[in-house]
Amino acid sequence: MALDFDAKVIKFNGFGADAYKGTGTSGPDDPNFTKRILCEGDSWFSIGAIPSGNLLLPLQFDQSTLLVNLAQPGDTIRKMASISKNPVLAQLIAAPNFDTAWDAIFISGGGNDLIDDANQIICKPSAGAGKHMLDYINHIDLENLKQKVKKGFTDIANLRNGSEKNATTRIITHIYDYPTPRDAKATFLGFKVKGPWLYPAFKQHDIPVEFWISITDYLFEQLGACIISLVSQIDNFHVITSTRETLVRARLHTEGQDGDWLNEIHPTTEGYTKLGAKISVEMQHLLSAP
């Protein structure tokens, strides 16, 4: 059954009701909405270039749904989970004077953590090695990354668990589709302004091009498996996995938009629409569950 679009994306950058002035809603408890979802994430929830889209815009629901979006480009799950660096998230989940009952907490996290650590995880092989793509991965640093990602999600879950109204609220996240390491920067009105993100690590460590795709896929599969493992460790934690192998992959050596990718790590608007269609179905199922 096709889902009717009835969602409102609000960018929340402050405390209290004043932050909602001019947005067309009185705040997260606006009675005009049946469902309300708190969204926190990286540039997949915010913006990866201008012009661009994001993963929240194409979501569809069969009931009026308010999305309160805290996402910032470049956010890591470590930063999101750090209460000292993210007081708004803490307030919207658990503050006694601003304790909205959310139907879900939707998180996009872990991808930027991997990107931030890529230059340490991707490395030159030890003496005598180099015939296998695993020789170019620092497995200790990869394991450290996974532990930091797990801690970030767990800290957010603990924040939820301590909330009077949200202790049983679903936490929903997703895994990432496979990017291609390439010299494709984010742009601002046609000007290249940021990135690439993975490509420099492959170049700096002289990784043979024939391993670029297999190494990237392995790292994102390890990240995905790390996030999925939390389903058995965190109560009411759900991972949407259908986002994997959804997008047309960008080709090696391309420098601009290619396939369903706007730049090295951000999908095009059409790519987000493909991902959003799959996420919408799974989120609707979760929101309808008792």
Short mmCIF file of C-alpha atoms in Angstrom, two decimals:
data_model
loop_
_atom_site.label_atom_id
_atom_site.label_comp_id
_atom_site.label_asym_id
_atom_site.label_seq_id
_atom_site.Cartn_x
_atom_site.Cartn_y
_atom_site.Cartn_z
CA MET A 1 0.00 0.00 0.00
CA ALA A 2 1.35 3.41 -0.93
CA LEU A 3 1.96 5.73 1.97
CA ASP A 4 0.65 9.28 1.92
CA PHE A 5 3.25 11.96 2.55
CA ASP A 6 2.33 13.90 5.64
CA ALA A 7 5.55 14.77 7.41
CA LYS A 8 7.05 18.01 8.60
CA VAL A 9 10.76 18.46 9.08
CA ILE A 10 11.71 21.01 11.71
CA LYS A 11 15.29 22.13 12.23
CA PHE A 12 15.71 22.65 15.96
CA ASN A 13 18.65 24.77 17.07
CA GLY A 14 17.78 25.97 20.53
CA PHE A 15 15.93 25.48 23.77
CA GLY A 16 12.27 25.81 24.57
CA ALA A 17 9.27 26.97 22.57
CA ASP A 18 11.03 30.04 21.15
CA ALA A 19 13.01 27.75 18.87
CA TYR A 20 9.79 26.86 17.06
CA LYS A 21 8.71 30.39 16.17
CA GLY A 22 8.18 30.72 12.44
CA THR A 23 8.22 26.98 11.82
CA GLY A 24 4.46 26.54 11.63
CA THR A 25 4.29 24.40 14.74
CA SER A 26 4.08 25.17 18.43
CA GLY A 27 6.70 22.56 19.27
CA PRO A 28 7.11 18.79 19.48
CA ASP A 29 3.83 18.36 21.36
CA ASP A 30 1.81 20.13 18.67
CA PRO A 31 -1.60 18.36 18.80
CA ASN A 32 -1.97 18.62 15.02
CA PHE A 33 0.45 15.70 14.67
CA THR A 34 -0.34 12.08 15.50
CA LYS A 35 3.26 10.88 15.62
CA ARG A 36 6.46 12.67 16.60
CA ILE A 37 10.00 11.48 15.89
CA LEU A 38 13.20 12.95 17.30
CA CYS A 39 15.95 12.79 14.67
CA GLU A 40 19.67 13.13 15.35
CA GLY A 41 22.40 12.40 12.88
CA ASP A 42 25.15 13.29 10.49
CA SER A 43 25.03 14.90 7.06
CA TRP A 44 22.73 12.15 5.74
CA PHE A 45 20.06 13.80 7.90
CA SER A 46 21.18 17.36 7.26
CA ILE A 47 23.11 18.44 4.17
CA GLY A 48 26.07 17.11 2.22
CA ALA A 49 26.33 19.82 -0.44
CA ILE A 50 24.34 22.72 -1.89
CA PRO A 51 22.14 22.03 -3.75
CA SER A 52 21.36 18.74 -2.01
CA GLY A 53 18.74 16.73 -0.15
CA ASN A 54 18.79 14.44 2.86
CA LEU A 55 17.40 11.15 4.07
CA LEU A 56 14.54 12.68 6.07
CA LEU A 57 12.88 14.70 3.31
CA PRO A 58 11.54 11.75 1.26
CA LEU A 59 10.17 9.79 4.24
CA GLN A 60 6.47 8.95 4.03
CA PHE A 61 4.00 8.10 6.77
CA ASP A 62 0.31 7.17 6.82
CA GLN A 63 -0.35 9.48 9.78
CA SER A 64 0.57 13.11 10.36
CA THR A 65 4.13 12.94 11.61
CA LEU A 66 6.38 15.63 13.03
CA LEU A 67 10.13 15.15 12.62
CA VAL A 68 12.25 17.28 14.94
CA ASN A 69 15.71 17.28 13.40
CA LEU A 70 18.88 18.00 15.38
CA ALA A 71 21.32 16.74 12.74
CA GLN A 72 24.49 18.58 11.82
CA PRO A 73 26.91 17.86 8.95
CA GLY A 74 29.93 15.95 10.19
CA ASP A 75 28.36 14.77 13.43
CA THR A 76 29.76 11.54 14.80
CA ILE A 77 27.88 9.21 17.11
CA ARG A 78 30.51 10.08 19.72
CA LYS A 79 29.57 13.78 19.60
CA MET A 80 25.83 13.05 19.51
CA ALA A 81 26.07 10.90 22.61
CA SER A 82 28.26 13.32 24.57
CA ILE A 83 25.84 15.20 26.80
CA SER A 84 28.38 17.98 27.35
CA LYS A 85 28.48 18.56 23.59
CA ASN A 86 24.83 17.85 22.87
CA PRO A 87 22.63 19.32 25.63
CA VAL A 88 19.66 19.74 23.27
CA LEU A 89 19.39 15.99 22.70
CA ALA A 90 19.47 15.41 26.45
CA GLN A 91 16.81 18.05 26.99
CA LEU A 92 14.45 16.71 24.34
CA ILE A 93 14.70 13.14 25.62
CA ALA A 94 14.94 13.42 29.37
CA ALA A 95 14.75 16.94 30.80
CA PRO A 96 11.94 17.11 33.39
CA ASN A 97 10.68 20.46 32.07
CA PHE A 98 10.81 19.46 28.40
CA ASP A 99 10.02 15.77 28.44
CA THR A 100 8.13 15.02 25.23
CA ALA A 101 6.88 11.47 24.70
CA TRP A 102 8.45 10.52 21.38
CA ASP A 103 7.15 7.72 19.18
CA ALA A 104 10.70 7.05 17.99
CA ILE A 105 14.24 8.36 18.21
CA PHE A 106 15.75 8.07 14.73
CA ILE A 107 19.56 8.20 14.49
CA SER A 108 21.97 8.32 11.57
CA GLY A 109 25.36 7.63 13.08
CA GLY A 110 28.65 5.80 12.73
CA GLY A 111 29.56 6.78 9.18
CA ASN A 112 31.43 9.92 10.15
CA ASP A 113 33.16 8.07 12.98
CA LEU A 114 34.56 5.68 10.37
CA ILE A 115 35.52 8.53 8.07
CA ASP A 116 37.24 10.42 10.89
CA ASP A 117 39.36 7.36 11.71
CA ALA A 118 39.92 6.20 8.13
CA ASN A 119 43.49 7.46 7.93
CA GLN A 120 44.44 5.32 10.93
CA ILE A 121 42.40 2.25 9.98
CA ILE A 122 43.62 2.21 6.38
CA CYS A 123 47.38 1.71 6.54
CA LYS A 124 50.51 0.50 4.82
CA PRO A 125 51.06 -3.26 5.11
CA SER A 126 53.68 -4.77 7.36
CA ALA A 127 56.92 -6.06 5.83
CA GLY A 128 56.30 -9.02 3.55
CA ALA A 129 52.52 -8.45 3.43
CA GLY A 130 50.36 -6.66 0.87
CA LYS A 131 48.89 -9.43 -1.27
CA HIS A 132 45.47 -9.33 0.42
CA MET A 133 43.22 -6.36 1.08
CA LEU A 134 43.14 -7.19 4.80
CA ASP A 135 46.86 -6.44 4.93
CA TYR A 136 46.00 -2.76 4.50
CA ILE A 137 43.72 -2.54 7.54
CA ASN A 138 44.81 -1.77 11.08
CA HIS A 139 42.51 -4.20 12.88
CA ILE A 140 43.23 -2.77 16.32
CA ASP A 141 42.12 0.71 15.24
CA LEU A 142 39.09 -0.80 13.51
CA GLU A 143 38.10 -2.58 16.71
CA ASN A 144 38.61 0.65 18.67
CA LEU A 145 36.28 2.42 16.24
CA LYS A 146 33.59 -0.22 16.71
CA GLN A 147 33.82 0.08 20.48
CA LYS A 148 33.43 3.87 20.25
CA VAL A 149 30.40 3.50 17.99
CA LYS A 150 28.83 0.99 20.37
CA LYS A 151 29.46 3.29 23.30
CA GLY A 152 27.87 6.22 21.50
CA PHE A 153 24.64 4.36 20.77
CA THR A 154 24.64 2.86 24.27
CA ASP A 155 25.02 6.30 25.88
CA ILE A 156 22.00 7.57 23.94
CA ALA A 157 20.05 4.48 24.99
CA ASN A 158 21.00 5.08 28.62
CA LEU A 159 19.78 8.66 28.31
CA ARG A 160 16.48 7.34 27.01
CA ASN A 161 16.28 4.72 29.74
CA GLY A 162 16.51 7.42 32.40
CA SER A 163 13.61 9.39 30.95
CA GLU A 164 10.21 9.23 32.64
CA LYS A 165 8.30 9.41 29.35
CA ASN A 166 10.73 7.82 26.89
CA ALA A 167 12.16 4.80 28.68
CA THR A 168 10.38 2.49 26.21
CA THR A 169 10.68 4.70 23.12
CA ARG A 170 12.09 2.89 20.09
CA ILE A 171 15.55 3.85 18.91
CA ILE A 172 15.79 3.32 15.16
CA THR A 173 18.92 3.59 13.07
CA HIS A 174 20.14 2.46 9.66
CA ILE A 175 23.26 1.12 8.05
CA TYR A 176 24.97 2.85 5.15
CA ASP A 177 25.16 1.89 1.52
CA TYR A 178 28.61 1.47 -0.03
CA PRO A 179 30.46 4.62 -1.10
CA THR A 180 33.35 4.59 -3.56
CA PRO A 181 36.67 6.20 -2.58
CA ARG A 182 37.19 8.92 -5.19
CA ASP A 183 38.23 12.54 -5.48
CA ALA A 184 34.64 13.86 -5.41
CA LYS A 185 34.20 16.82 -3.08
CA ALA A 186 31.05 18.36 -1.66
CA THR A 187 30.09 21.55 -3.45
CA PHE A 188 28.46 24.83 -2.46
CA LEU A 189 26.66 26.43 -5.41
CA GLY A 190 29.15 24.82 -7.78
CA PHE A 191 32.28 25.47 -5.72
CA LYS A 192 34.16 22.54 -4.18
CA VAL A 193 34.23 23.18 -0.44
CA LYS A 194 34.80 19.96 1.49
CA GLY A 195 36.15 16.46 1.07
CA PRO A 196 36.97 14.01 -0.21
CA TRP A 197 36.93 11.92 2.94
CA LEU A 198 38.07 8.36 2.20
CA TYR A 199 40.16 8.99 -0.92
CA PRO A 200 43.05 10.77 0.88
CA ALA A 201 43.71 7.76 3.11
CA PHE A 202 44.01 5.45 0.11
CA LYS A 203 46.34 7.87 -1.65
CA GLN A 204 48.49 8.68 1.40
CA HIS A 205 49.15 5.02 2.19
CA ASP A 206 49.68 4.01 -1.47
CA ILE A 207 46.91 1.42 -1.40
CA PRO A 208 46.74 -0.49 -4.71
CA VAL A 209 43.66 0.64 -6.62
CA GLU A 210 42.50 -2.95 -7.06
CA PHE A 211 41.85 -3.06 -3.29
CA TRP A 212 40.01 0.25 -2.92
CA ILE A 213 36.51 -1.14 -3.36
CA SER A 214 37.04 -4.31 -1.33
CA ILE A 215 38.61 -2.40 1.57
CA THR A 216 35.81 0.18 1.60
CA ASP A 217 33.14 -2.50 1.48
CA TYR A 218 34.81 -4.44 4.27
CA LEU A 219 34.99 -1.38 6.53
CA PHE A 220 31.34 -0.45 5.98
CA GLU A 221 30.28 -4.07 6.47
CA GLN A 222 32.19 -4.13 9.75
CA LEU A 223 30.49 -0.89 10.80
CA GLY A 224 27.09 -2.29 9.81
CA ALA A 225 27.68 -5.52 11.72
CA CYS A 226 28.76 -3.50 14.76
CA ILE A 227 25.52 -1.49 14.72
CA ILE A 228 23.37 -4.57 14.09
CA SER A 229 24.99 -6.34 17.06
CA LEU A 230 23.46 -3.72 19.35
CA VAL A 231 19.97 -5.12 18.69
CA SER A 232 20.75 -7.90 21.17
CA GLN A 233 22.46 -5.54 23.62
CA ILE A 234 20.09 -2.55 23.81
CA ASP A 235 16.39 -2.85 24.59
CA ASN A 236 14.02 -1.61 21.89
CA PHE A 237 16.85 -0.88 19.44
CA HIS A 238 16.08 -1.41 15.76
CA VAL A 239 18.38 -1.34 12.73
CA ILE A 240 17.09 -0.83 9.19
CA THR A 241 19.33 -2.91 6.94
CA SER A 242 17.49 -2.64 3.63
CA THR A 243 19.48 0.51 2.84
CA ARG A 244 22.45 -1.66 1.84
CA GLU A 245 22.91 -2.25 -1.91
CA THR A 246 20.12 0.17 -2.80
CA LEU A 247 22.11 2.84 -4.62
CA VAL A 248 23.82 2.70 -8.01
CA ARG A 249 27.45 2.79 -7.03
CA ALA A 250 29.75 5.58 -8.19
CA ARG A 251 32.63 4.50 -10.41
CA LEU A 252 36.27 4.73 -9.43
CA HIS A 253 38.15 7.78 -10.71
CA THR A 254 35.04 9.91 -11.21
CA GLU A 255 35.18 13.35 -9.58
CA GLY A 256 31.59 14.58 -9.52
CA GLN A 257 28.08 13.18 -9.39
CA ASP A 258 28.06 9.58 -10.52
CA GLY A 259 25.53 6.80 -10.11
CA ASP A 260 23.29 7.68 -7.16
CA TRP A 261 26.11 9.59 -5.41
CA LEU A 262 26.39 13.38 -5.38
CA ASN A 263 29.95 13.27 -4.05
CA GLU A 264 32.15 10.70 -2.36
CA ILE A 265 29.93 9.98 0.66
CA HIS A 266 26.54 11.67 0.04
CA PRO A 267 23.76 10.35 -2.20
CA THR A 268 21.95 12.45 -4.77
CA THR A 269 18.37 13.56 -4.16
CA GLU A 270 17.26 10.58 -6.24
CA GLY A 271 19.48 8.33 -4.15
CA TYR A 272 17.96 9.58 -0.91
CA THR A 273 14.52 8.98 -2.42
CA LYS A 274 15.42 5.34 -3.06
CA LEU A 275 16.71 4.93 0.49
CA GLY A 276 13.74 6.83 1.94
CA ALA A 277 11.25 4.53 0.24
CA LYS A 278 12.76 1.49 1.96
CA ILE A 279 13.12 3.22 5.33
CA SER A 280 9.52 4.50 5.21
CA VAL A 281 8.11 0.99 4.94
CA GLU A 282 10.17 -0.31 7.86
CA MET A 283 9.57 2.74 10.04
CA GLN A 284 5.85 2.56 9.40
CA HIS A 285 5.88 -1.06 10.54
CA LEU A 286 7.79 -0.17 13.71
CA LEU A 287 5.55 2.80 14.49
CA SER A 288 2.46 0.64 14.07
CA ALA A 289 3.74 -2.11 16.37
CA PRO A 290 2.45 -2.17 19.97
#
